[in-house]
Amino acid sequence: MEQFSAEVQQEIDRFMAYIEAKNPNEPEFIQAVREVAVTVIPFILSKDQYKGFKLLERMAEPERVIIFRVPWFDDKGEIQVNRGFRIQMNSAIGPYKGGLRFHPTVNLSVLKFLAFEQVFKNSLTTLPMGGGKGGADFDPSGKSDNEIMRFCQAFMTELCKHIGPDTDVPAGDIGVGAREIGYLFGQYKKIRNEFTGVLTGKGLAYGGSLIRPEATGYGVVYFCEQMLKTIGESISGKTFAVSGFGNVAWGVIKKIDQLGGKAITLSGPDGYIYDPEGISGDKIDYLLELRASGNNRAEDYAKKYPSATFVAGKRPWEVKCDVAIPSATQNELDLEDAQNLVANGCICVTEAANMPSTLDAINYFLDNKVLFSPGKASNAGGVATSGLEMTQNSLRLNWSSEEVDARLKEIMIGIHKACRDYGKDEDGYVNYVKGANIAGFVKVAEAMLAQGVV
Ligand code: GLU
């Protein structure tokens, strides 16, 4: 772990004590802020133009938090009550932008960490997007299509008062895909009587962008390609351990396959599958099929494809691989997992989920000089392509998939360069965590300083 001067360490300790006192019972939010604080505070203290403006204190306080009741009828005619949220974190560089998560684990801490990360991520894309996040403690699994629709309508009935194409533009995240975005959009349009680009991740028939479904995963692999290039390596011929089973994992595996790599694992809440032959061809399409049926059980994959073994109740980080791409959810890779990966010769970890590695795991990777990129840099292709969807909506035209993909790739190469510029250590090792946090911070800080204390 990096050693700081007494002055820097004291300021980090003061700041974190303040954050912890102000946000008790919010462990995920505190974790996300700490990761940024240890990299950005030394930078702030070294620059007169940023010192003394309480920039990090201001960035760690949401501009606005909306919490609301979401009552709806289930198929049995019973009333259900969920809790809805929208965290409007920072609008210094553009309208609030970030996804909606529908999952039983959703709470204020989880959404605040996601919104905080989103501010830095969106800044890194170089597009004019502020940061926000929202969602509900609603569990979509096992719900009928009509239940999903009624829930989305009830959720949007309140949310529509707080969002708009120039104010706040939500999108998908875990539990919110094209189907949910469609129902949310329909309700917004009905209540507001406006057809606008108020949501991204829309269907192609009503203003969506080509490549948006693939964008997060493709962007992750483009970023990984750049990381490997710094040590003279490439995707081709490498083995990849991937976790998750959703949209992000699907895009990651598809692009790995296209570029000649071999993805050998996948995981669901039930465990992981190991497929030494690689996940390619119709196996990738099967992931889509499983997703469409609302199923995320990894075991079903092993039943269909005999080349795969199912390992119940475990995560894929014990498998020998060249590169690990955690694509499921927060804190899915801890210190022990990091130790296993390094011991097994893993040379690169490219995060696809948001904050999948614990702080201990990150420090272990950095100490062992493994190429490691935080999700806020490597998974920014999803929101970047949302930004491209917003542009197309404003221009009222649609770009071809080649055009969107080329822009996505260019953005990921740009983010990689920004991380290198700000994160290169004296020995040449690139600390992508430091690079991403400082590069993301600088643009937001400049905008906030220019706009005064508001
Ligand atoms: N939920 C995605 C993320 O974590 C995408 C957000 C968006 O497209 O607005 O960045």
Short mmCIF file of C-alpha atoms and ligand atoms in Angstrom, two decimals:
data_model
loop_
_atom_site.label_atom_id
_atom_site.label_comp_id
_atom_site.label_asym_id
_atom_site.label_seq_id
_atom_site.Cartn_x
_atom_site.Cartn_y
_atom_site.Cartn_z
CA MET A 1 0.00 0.00 0.00
CA GLU A 2 1.15 3.51 -0.79
CA GLN A 3 2.83 5.43 2.06
CA PHE A 4 1.89 9.11 2.45
CA SER A 5 3.55 12.03 4.20
CA ALA A 6 2.19 12.86 7.67
CA GLU A 7 0.30 15.90 6.32
CA VAL A 8 -1.42 13.89 3.57
CA GLN A 9 -2.26 10.98 5.88
CA GLN A 10 -3.72 13.38 8.45
CA GLU A 11 -5.96 14.99 5.84
CA ILE A 12 -7.15 11.58 4.56
CA ASP A 13 -7.94 10.52 8.15
CA ARG A 14 -9.77 13.80 8.88
CA PHE A 15 -11.81 13.56 5.70
CA MET A 16 -12.75 9.91 6.20
CA ALA A 17 -13.72 10.51 9.86
CA TYR A 18 -16.02 13.29 8.61
CA ILE A 19 -17.54 11.02 5.91
CA GLU A 20 -18.05 8.14 8.37
CA ALA A 21 -19.69 10.38 10.98
CA LYS A 22 -21.98 11.92 8.38
CA ASN A 23 -22.99 8.68 6.70
CA PRO A 24 -23.28 6.03 9.40
CA ASN A 25 -24.67 2.66 8.27
CA GLU A 26 -23.60 3.28 4.68
CA PRO A 27 -20.65 0.86 4.26
CA GLU A 28 -20.70 0.69 0.46
CA PHE A 29 -20.78 4.47 0.13
CA ILE A 30 -17.93 4.88 2.62
CA GLN A 31 -15.90 2.24 0.74
CA ALA A 32 -16.36 4.03 -2.60
CA VAL A 33 -15.44 7.41 -1.09
CA ARG A 34 -12.34 5.99 0.63
CA GLU A 35 -11.04 4.57 -2.65
CA VAL A 36 -11.31 8.02 -4.19
CA ALA A 37 -10.02 9.91 -1.13
CA VAL A 38 -6.70 8.06 -0.87
CA THR A 39 -5.87 8.88 -4.47
CA VAL A 40 -7.40 12.34 -4.89
CA ILE A 41 -6.50 14.00 -1.56
CA PRO A 42 -2.73 13.76 -2.20
CA PHE A 43 -3.37 15.33 -5.62
CA ILE A 44 -5.54 18.14 -4.19
CA LEU A 45 -2.92 18.96 -1.57
CA SER A 46 -0.28 19.24 -4.28
CA LYS A 47 -2.27 21.79 -6.31
CA ASP A 48 -2.93 25.30 -5.06
CA GLN A 49 -5.89 25.77 -7.40
CA TYR A 50 -7.85 22.94 -5.69
CA LYS A 51 -6.77 23.35 -2.07
CA GLY A 52 -9.25 24.79 0.43
CA PHE A 53 -12.40 24.66 -1.71
CA LYS A 54 -13.88 21.60 0.05
CA LEU A 55 -14.28 20.02 -3.39
CA LEU A 56 -14.33 16.42 -2.16
CA GLU A 57 -16.71 17.27 0.70
CA ARG A 58 -19.04 18.84 -1.84
CA MET A 59 -18.73 15.90 -4.26
CA ALA A 60 -19.52 13.41 -1.48
CA GLU A 61 -22.78 15.19 -0.62
CA PRO A 62 -25.59 14.46 -3.12
CA GLU A 63 -27.15 17.58 -4.60
CA ARG A 64 -30.52 15.94 -3.98
CA VAL A 65 -31.91 12.58 -2.77
CA ILE A 66 -35.48 11.58 -3.59
CA ILE A 67 -36.99 8.64 -1.70
CA PHE A 68 -40.54 7.61 -2.49
CA ARG A 69 -43.25 5.02 -1.96
CA VAL A 70 -44.01 2.68 -4.87
CA PRO A 71 -47.33 0.92 -4.25
CA TRP A 72 -48.61 -1.56 -6.87
CA PHE A 73 -50.98 -4.51 -7.29
CA ASP A 74 -49.53 -7.99 -7.82
CA ASP A 75 -51.29 -10.64 -9.95
CA LYS A 76 -53.22 -11.91 -6.95
CA GLY A 77 -54.73 -8.45 -6.45
CA GLU A 78 -52.67 -7.87 -3.31
CA ILE A 79 -51.07 -4.48 -2.66
CA GLN A 80 -47.25 -4.48 -2.61
CA VAL A 81 -45.15 -1.60 -1.34
CA ASN A 82 -41.57 -0.93 -2.47
CA ARG A 83 -39.17 1.91 -1.83
CA GLY A 84 -37.98 3.97 -4.81
CA PHE A 85 -34.88 6.21 -4.94
CA ARG A 86 -33.13 8.69 -7.18
CA ILE A 87 -29.79 10.12 -6.08
CA GLN A 88 -28.98 13.31 -8.00
CA MET A 89 -25.31 13.42 -7.10
CA ASN A 90 -23.59 16.04 -9.21
CA SER A 91 -24.68 18.19 -12.16
CA ALA A 92 -21.53 20.29 -12.61
CA ILE A 93 -20.73 18.97 -16.09
CA GLY A 94 -24.17 17.97 -17.39
CA PRO A 95 -27.62 16.63 -16.48
CA TYR A 96 -27.61 13.83 -13.89
CA LYS A 97 -27.01 10.56 -15.72
CA GLY A 98 -26.95 7.00 -14.45
CA GLY A 99 -28.90 3.79 -14.28
CA LEU A 100 -31.78 2.40 -12.25
CA ARG A 101 -31.25 -0.81 -10.29
CA PHE A 102 -34.17 -3.06 -9.30
CA HIS A 103 -32.86 -5.59 -6.78
CA PRO A 104 -33.80 -6.60 -3.22
CA THR A 105 -30.37 -5.42 -1.95
CA VAL A 106 -31.00 -1.83 -3.08
CA ASN A 107 -30.76 0.73 -0.28
CA LEU A 108 -29.48 4.27 0.23
CA SER A 109 -25.86 3.19 0.79
CA VAL A 110 -25.70 1.08 -2.39
CA LEU A 111 -27.25 3.78 -4.56
CA LYS A 112 -25.08 6.53 -3.07
CA PHE A 113 -21.93 4.54 -3.81
CA LEU A 114 -23.13 3.93 -7.37
CA ALA A 115 -24.07 7.61 -7.85
CA PHE A 116 -20.70 8.76 -6.45
CA GLU A 117 -18.80 6.44 -8.80
CA GLN A 118 -21.00 7.55 -11.69
CA VAL A 119 -19.85 11.17 -11.33
CA PHE A 120 -16.20 10.18 -11.94
CA LYS A 121 -17.09 7.61 -14.61
CA ASN A 122 -19.21 10.03 -16.60
CA SER A 123 -16.52 12.67 -16.38
CA LEU A 124 -14.00 10.16 -17.78
CA THR A 125 -16.13 9.60 -20.89
CA THR A 126 -15.51 13.31 -21.77
CA LEU A 127 -19.24 13.61 -22.61
CA PRO A 128 -21.38 16.28 -20.89
CA MET A 129 -23.04 14.10 -18.25
CA GLY A 130 -23.35 14.65 -14.51
CA GLY A 131 -23.84 11.71 -12.16
CA GLY A 132 -26.90 10.07 -10.64
CA LYS A 133 -28.31 6.67 -9.81
CA GLY A 134 -31.64 5.27 -8.70
CA GLY A 135 -33.75 2.21 -8.33
CA ALA A 136 -35.90 0.26 -5.94
CA ASP A 137 -35.75 -2.67 -3.53
CA PHE A 138 -38.01 -4.52 -5.97
CA ASP A 139 -37.14 -8.10 -6.89
CA PRO A 140 -37.99 -8.73 -10.56
CA SER A 141 -37.27 -12.47 -10.37
CA GLY A 142 -40.38 -14.61 -10.58
CA LYS A 143 -42.61 -11.63 -11.43
CA SER A 144 -44.98 -11.82 -14.40
CA ASP A 145 -44.68 -9.42 -17.29
CA ASN A 146 -47.80 -7.60 -16.10
CA GLU A 147 -46.40 -7.23 -12.61
CA ILE A 148 -43.19 -5.77 -14.02
CA MET A 149 -45.24 -3.33 -16.09
CA ARG A 150 -47.41 -2.22 -13.16
CA PHE A 151 -44.36 -1.78 -10.97
CA CYS A 152 -42.54 0.28 -13.63
CA GLN A 153 -45.62 2.46 -14.10
CA ALA A 154 -45.98 3.05 -10.36
CA PHE A 155 -42.26 3.84 -10.08
CA MET A 156 -42.35 6.32 -12.97
CA THR A 157 -45.53 8.01 -11.73
CA GLU A 158 -43.39 9.58 -9.00
CA LEU A 159 -39.98 9.66 -10.74
CA CYS A 160 -41.32 11.64 -13.72
CA LYS A 161 -41.63 14.72 -11.49
CA HIS A 162 -37.89 14.81 -10.97
CA ILE A 163 -36.32 13.90 -14.33
CA GLY A 164 -36.20 15.24 -17.90
CA PRO A 165 -33.87 15.23 -20.92
CA ASP A 166 -32.04 18.35 -19.65
CA THR A 167 -32.33 17.50 -15.95
CA ASP A 168 -31.78 13.83 -15.25
CA VAL A 169 -31.63 10.92 -17.72
CA PRO A 170 -31.91 7.45 -16.13
CA ALA A 171 -31.05 4.15 -17.85
CA GLY A 172 -30.73 0.48 -16.93
CA ASP A 173 -28.59 -1.35 -14.40
CA ILE A 174 -29.08 -4.70 -12.62
CA GLY A 175 -32.75 -5.77 -13.04
CA VAL A 176 -33.54 -3.00 -15.52
CA GLY A 177 -33.17 -3.88 -19.19
CA ALA A 178 -34.92 -3.06 -22.45
CA ARG A 179 -38.31 -4.34 -21.24
CA GLU A 180 -38.33 -2.18 -18.10
CA ILE A 181 -37.01 0.89 -19.96
CA GLY A 182 -39.90 0.46 -22.42
CA TYR A 183 -42.54 0.44 -19.67
CA LEU A 184 -40.87 3.36 -17.85
CA PHE A 185 -40.68 5.38 -21.07
CA GLY A 186 -44.33 4.66 -21.92
CA GLN A 187 -45.49 5.93 -18.54
CA TYR A 188 -43.28 9.05 -18.67
CA LYS A 189 -44.64 9.91 -22.12
CA LYS A 190 -48.22 9.39 -21.02
CA ILE A 191 -47.98 11.57 -17.91
CA ARG A 192 -45.82 14.35 -19.38
CA ASN A 193 -47.21 14.19 -22.94
CA GLU A 194 -43.66 14.54 -24.25
CA PHE A 195 -41.63 12.29 -26.54
CA THR A 196 -38.08 13.07 -25.45
CA GLY A 197 -34.80 11.31 -24.80
CA VAL A 198 -35.51 11.14 -21.06
CA LEU A 199 -34.22 7.58 -20.73
CA THR A 200 -31.43 5.70 -22.50
CA GLY A 201 -31.23 2.02 -23.32
CA LYS A 202 -34.48 2.43 -25.26
CA GLY A 203 -35.61 -0.03 -27.95
CA LEU A 204 -34.54 0.72 -31.52
CA ALA A 205 -38.14 1.37 -32.57
CA TYR A 206 -38.49 4.40 -30.28
CA GLY A 207 -35.18 6.21 -30.13
CA GLY A 208 -32.67 3.65 -28.88
CA SER A 209 -29.11 3.37 -30.15
CA LEU A 210 -27.50 0.47 -31.95
CA ILE A 211 -24.72 -1.17 -29.87
CA ARG A 212 -26.14 0.12 -26.52
CA PRO A 213 -26.94 -3.45 -25.32
CA GLU A 214 -23.39 -4.61 -26.10
CA ALA A 215 -21.66 -1.37 -25.13
CA THR A 216 -20.64 -2.00 -21.51
CA GLY A 217 -19.10 -5.39 -22.29
CA TYR A 218 -17.48 -4.29 -25.55
CA GLY A 219 -16.04 -1.22 -23.85
CA VAL A 220 -14.57 -3.36 -21.05
CA VAL A 221 -12.76 -5.57 -23.56
CA TYR A 222 -11.53 -2.58 -25.60
CA PHE A 223 -10.13 -1.18 -22.34
CA CYS A 224 -8.57 -4.54 -21.42
CA GLU A 225 -6.96 -4.66 -24.87
CA GLN A 226 -5.29 -1.31 -24.15
CA MET A 227 -4.09 -2.49 -20.72
CA LEU A 228 -2.54 -5.63 -22.20
CA LYS A 229 -0.92 -3.58 -24.95
CA THR A 230 1.11 -1.69 -22.31
CA ILE A 231 2.97 -4.95 -21.59
CA GLY A 232 3.13 -6.07 -25.21
CA GLU A 233 0.26 -8.55 -24.87
CA SER A 234 -3.13 -8.94 -26.59
CA ILE A 235 -6.56 -10.55 -26.08
CA SER A 236 -5.86 -13.25 -28.63
CA GLY A 237 -4.89 -16.61 -27.12
CA LYS A 238 -5.60 -15.53 -23.52
CA THR A 239 -7.98 -17.28 -21.13
CA PHE A 240 -10.55 -15.17 -19.27
CA ALA A 241 -12.41 -15.87 -16.03
CA VAL A 242 -15.68 -13.94 -16.20
CA SER A 243 -18.31 -13.71 -13.47
CA GLY A 244 -21.97 -12.79 -13.82
CA PHE A 245 -24.62 -13.90 -16.21
CA GLY A 246 -26.28 -10.68 -17.29
CA ASN A 247 -26.04 -8.14 -20.03
CA VAL A 248 -22.50 -7.03 -19.13
CA ALA A 249 -21.04 -10.56 -18.99
CA TRP A 250 -22.72 -11.34 -22.32
CA GLY A 251 -21.10 -8.34 -24.07
CA VAL A 252 -17.72 -9.13 -22.50
CA ILE A 253 -17.77 -12.75 -23.67
CA LYS A 254 -18.98 -11.85 -27.15
CA LYS A 255 -16.12 -9.39 -27.68
CA ILE A 256 -13.48 -11.71 -26.14
CA ASP A 257 -14.59 -14.36 -28.63
CA GLN A 258 -14.45 -11.91 -31.56
CA LEU A 259 -10.91 -10.90 -30.64
CA GLY A 260 -9.62 -14.48 -30.34
CA GLY A 261 -9.61 -14.87 -26.55
CA LYS A 262 -11.26 -17.70 -24.62
CA ALA A 263 -13.78 -17.08 -21.81
CA ILE A 264 -13.87 -20.14 -19.57
CA THR A 265 -16.19 -19.22 -16.69
CA LEU A 266 -19.55 -17.61 -15.92
CA SER A 267 -21.41 -17.33 -12.64
CA GLY A 268 -24.89 -16.93 -11.21
CA PRO A 269 -26.14 -16.63 -7.64
CA ASP A 270 -26.06 -20.46 -7.47
CA GLY A 271 -22.35 -20.91 -8.32
CA TYR A 272 -20.09 -20.86 -11.35
CA ILE A 273 -19.49 -22.93 -14.46
CA TYR A 274 -16.07 -23.84 -15.85
CA ASP A 275 -16.03 -24.55 -19.56
CA PRO A 276 -12.43 -25.27 -20.65
CA GLU A 277 -13.51 -25.42 -24.31
CA GLY A 278 -14.49 -21.76 -24.13
CA ILE A 279 -17.81 -19.93 -24.33
CA SER A 280 -18.35 -19.19 -27.99
CA GLY A 281 -20.79 -19.59 -30.88
CA ASP A 282 -24.27 -20.75 -29.89
CA LYS A 283 -23.25 -20.80 -26.21
CA ILE A 284 -23.19 -16.99 -26.32
CA ASP A 285 -26.68 -16.91 -27.86
CA TYR A 286 -27.83 -19.29 -25.15
CA LEU A 287 -26.91 -16.65 -22.55
CA LEU A 288 -29.36 -14.30 -24.22
CA GLU A 289 -32.02 -17.00 -24.21
CA LEU A 290 -31.52 -17.62 -20.50
CA ARG A 291 -31.70 -13.90 -19.79
CA ALA A 292 -34.89 -13.49 -21.78
CA SER A 293 -36.46 -16.23 -19.66
CA GLY A 294 -35.47 -14.34 -16.49
CA ASN A 295 -33.17 -17.20 -15.47
CA ASN A 296 -29.72 -16.57 -14.04
CA ARG A 297 -28.88 -20.07 -12.82
CA ALA A 298 -25.39 -21.04 -13.95
CA GLU A 299 -26.21 -24.73 -13.40
CA ASP A 300 -28.56 -24.76 -16.42
CA TYR A 301 -25.63 -23.90 -18.69
CA ALA A 302 -23.69 -26.96 -17.45
CA LYS A 303 -26.76 -29.15 -18.02
CA LYS A 304 -27.01 -27.98 -21.64
CA TYR A 305 -23.29 -28.05 -22.46
CA PRO A 306 -21.47 -31.18 -21.19
CA SER A 307 -18.04 -29.57 -21.71
CA ALA A 308 -18.84 -27.41 -18.65
CA THR A 309 -18.65 -28.31 -14.97
CA PHE A 310 -20.86 -26.60 -12.41
CA VAL A 311 -19.32 -25.63 -9.06
CA ALA A 312 -22.08 -24.89 -6.56
CA GLY A 313 -21.92 -21.95 -4.16
CA LYS A 314 -18.51 -20.66 -5.28
CA ARG A 315 -17.03 -17.83 -7.33
CA PRO A 316 -14.85 -18.38 -10.40
CA TRP A 317 -11.69 -16.72 -9.00
CA GLU A 318 -10.14 -20.09 -8.05
CA VAL A 319 -9.84 -21.05 -11.74
CA LYS A 320 -6.48 -20.56 -13.49
CA CYS A 321 -6.76 -17.74 -16.03
CA ASP A 322 -4.68 -15.01 -17.66
CA VAL A 323 -7.26 -12.26 -17.17
CA ALA A 324 -10.18 -11.86 -14.72
CA ILE A 325 -13.24 -9.79 -15.60
CA PRO A 326 -15.63 -9.50 -12.65
CA SER A 327 -18.99 -8.64 -14.23
CA ALA A 328 -21.58 -9.42 -11.54
CA THR A 329 -21.91 -6.96 -8.64
CA GLN A 330 -20.19 -5.06 -5.81
CA ASN A 331 -17.72 -6.82 -3.50
CA GLU A 332 -17.76 -10.12 -5.40
CA LEU A 333 -13.96 -10.43 -5.30
CA ASP A 334 -12.19 -10.27 -1.91
CA LEU A 335 -8.61 -10.56 -0.67
CA GLU A 336 -8.60 -14.36 -0.74
CA ASP A 337 -9.87 -14.33 -4.32
CA ALA A 338 -7.18 -11.81 -5.27
CA GLN A 339 -4.52 -14.04 -3.68
CA ASN A 340 -5.83 -17.06 -5.62
CA LEU A 341 -5.81 -15.16 -8.91
CA VAL A 342 -2.26 -13.88 -8.45
CA ALA A 343 -1.00 -17.30 -7.31
CA ASN A 344 -2.53 -18.82 -10.45
CA GLY A 345 -0.69 -16.41 -12.74
CA CYS A 346 -3.44 -13.88 -13.55
CA ILE A 347 -1.77 -10.81 -15.11
CA CYS A 348 -4.73 -8.47 -15.54
CA VAL A 349 -8.03 -7.69 -13.78
CA THR A 350 -10.43 -5.48 -15.70
CA GLU A 351 -13.52 -4.63 -13.67
CA ALA A 352 -16.81 -4.74 -15.58
CA ALA A 353 -19.20 -4.48 -12.63
CA ASN A 354 -19.31 -1.45 -10.32
CA MET A 355 -16.88 -1.85 -7.37
CA PRO A 356 -16.65 -5.67 -7.63
CA SER A 357 -13.30 -5.79 -5.77
CA THR A 358 -12.98 -5.02 -2.07
CA LEU A 359 -10.39 -2.42 -1.03
CA ASP A 360 -8.12 -5.19 0.33
CA ALA A 361 -8.30 -7.03 -2.99
CA ILE A 362 -7.46 -3.84 -4.92
CA ASN A 363 -4.45 -3.14 -2.70
CA TYR A 364 -3.25 -6.70 -3.18
CA PHE A 365 -3.42 -6.35 -6.96
CA LEU A 366 -1.61 -3.00 -6.86
CA ASP A 367 1.08 -4.30 -4.48
CA ASN A 368 1.67 -7.24 -6.82
CA LYS A 369 1.81 -4.95 -9.88
CA VAL A 370 -1.05 -6.77 -11.57
CA LEU A 371 -2.69 -4.64 -14.27
CA PHE A 372 -5.87 -3.57 -12.47
CA SER A 373 -8.58 -1.21 -13.68
CA PRO A 374 -11.53 0.03 -11.59
CA GLY A 375 -15.04 -0.30 -13.02
CA LYS A 376 -15.50 3.43 -13.20
CA ALA A 377 -12.86 3.49 -15.96
CA SER A 378 -13.24 0.14 -17.70
CA ASN A 379 -17.04 -0.14 -17.65
CA ALA A 380 -17.67 3.47 -18.74
CA GLY A 381 -18.53 2.31 -22.27
CA GLY A 382 -22.12 1.64 -21.22
CA VAL A 383 -22.87 5.14 -20.05
CA ALA A 384 -20.73 6.59 -22.84
CA THR A 385 -22.98 4.90 -25.38
CA SER A 386 -25.97 6.23 -23.43
CA GLY A 387 -24.40 9.65 -24.02
CA LEU A 388 -24.22 8.80 -27.74
CA GLU A 389 -27.91 7.82 -27.58
CA MET A 390 -28.71 11.24 -26.04
CA THR A 391 -26.81 12.96 -28.85
CA GLN A 392 -28.69 10.99 -31.52
CA ASN A 393 -32.02 11.84 -29.81
CA SER A 394 -31.14 15.55 -29.76
CA LEU A 395 -30.09 15.45 -33.41
CA ARG A 396 -33.19 13.34 -34.21
CA LEU A 397 -31.21 10.86 -36.26
CA ASN A 398 -29.69 7.40 -35.88
CA TRP A 399 -26.09 6.40 -36.40
CA SER A 400 -25.06 3.04 -37.88
CA SER A 401 -23.68 0.36 -35.56
CA GLU A 402 -20.22 0.84 -37.13
CA GLU A 403 -20.32 4.54 -36.29
CA VAL A 404 -21.44 3.98 -32.67
CA ASP A 405 -18.91 1.18 -32.17
CA ALA A 406 -16.08 3.30 -33.57
CA ARG A 407 -16.99 6.17 -31.21
CA LEU A 408 -17.22 3.76 -28.29
CA LYS A 409 -13.77 2.37 -29.03
CA GLU A 410 -12.32 5.85 -29.39
CA ILE A 411 -13.80 6.86 -26.02
CA MET A 412 -12.38 3.77 -24.26
CA ILE A 413 -8.93 4.43 -25.75
CA GLY A 414 -9.24 8.03 -24.51
CA ILE A 415 -10.17 6.89 -20.98
CA HIS A 416 -7.22 4.51 -20.97
CA LYS A 417 -4.90 7.33 -21.99
CA ALA A 418 -6.28 9.63 -19.27
CA CYS A 419 -5.72 6.89 -16.66
CA ARG A 420 -2.14 6.44 -17.85
CA ASP A 421 -1.44 10.17 -17.89
CA TYR A 422 -2.58 10.62 -14.28
CA GLY A 423 -1.75 7.16 -12.94
CA LYS A 424 1.75 6.32 -14.14
CA ASP A 425 4.10 5.69 -11.22
CA GLU A 426 7.81 6.47 -11.27
CA ASP A 427 8.68 2.84 -12.03
CA GLY A 428 6.39 2.91 -15.09
CA TYR A 429 3.58 0.85 -13.49
CA VAL A 430 0.17 2.33 -14.26
CA ASN A 431 -2.04 2.70 -11.18
CA TYR A 432 -5.39 2.87 -12.99
CA VAL A 433 -7.27 3.52 -9.73
CA LYS A 434 -5.30 6.68 -9.11
CA GLY A 435 -5.40 7.65 -12.78
CA ALA A 436 -9.17 7.22 -13.12
CA ASN A 437 -9.98 9.03 -9.90
CA ILE A 438 -7.75 12.03 -10.59
CA ALA A 439 -8.71 12.33 -14.28
CA GLY A 440 -12.41 12.07 -13.38
CA PHE A 441 -12.01 14.55 -10.53
CA VAL A 442 -10.22 17.26 -12.52
CA LYS A 443 -13.02 17.97 -14.99
CA VAL A 444 -15.76 18.04 -12.33
CA ALA A 445 -13.59 20.17 -10.03
CA GLU A 446 -12.88 22.70 -12.79
CA ALA A 447 -16.62 23.00 -13.54
CA MET A 448 -17.51 23.35 -9.86
CA LEU A 449 -14.88 26.01 -9.27
CA ALA A 450 -16.09 27.97 -12.29
CA GLN A 451 -19.73 27.80 -11.15
CA GLY A 452 -19.09 29.06 -7.61
CA VAL A 453 -20.39 27.74 -4.31
CA VAL A 454 -23.81 26.43 -5.37
N1 GLU B 1 -25.82 1.45 -15.16
C1 GLU B 1 -24.77 1.69 -16.09
C2 GLU B 1 -23.53 2.16 -15.34
O1 GLU B 1 -23.27 1.67 -14.26
C3 GLU B 1 -25.19 2.59 -17.25
C4 GLU B 1 -25.73 3.92 -16.86
C5 GLU B 1 -26.30 4.74 -18.03
O2 GLU B 1 -26.25 4.27 -19.16
O3 GLU B 1 -26.79 5.83 -17.75
O4 GLU B 1 -22.76 2.97 -15.78
#
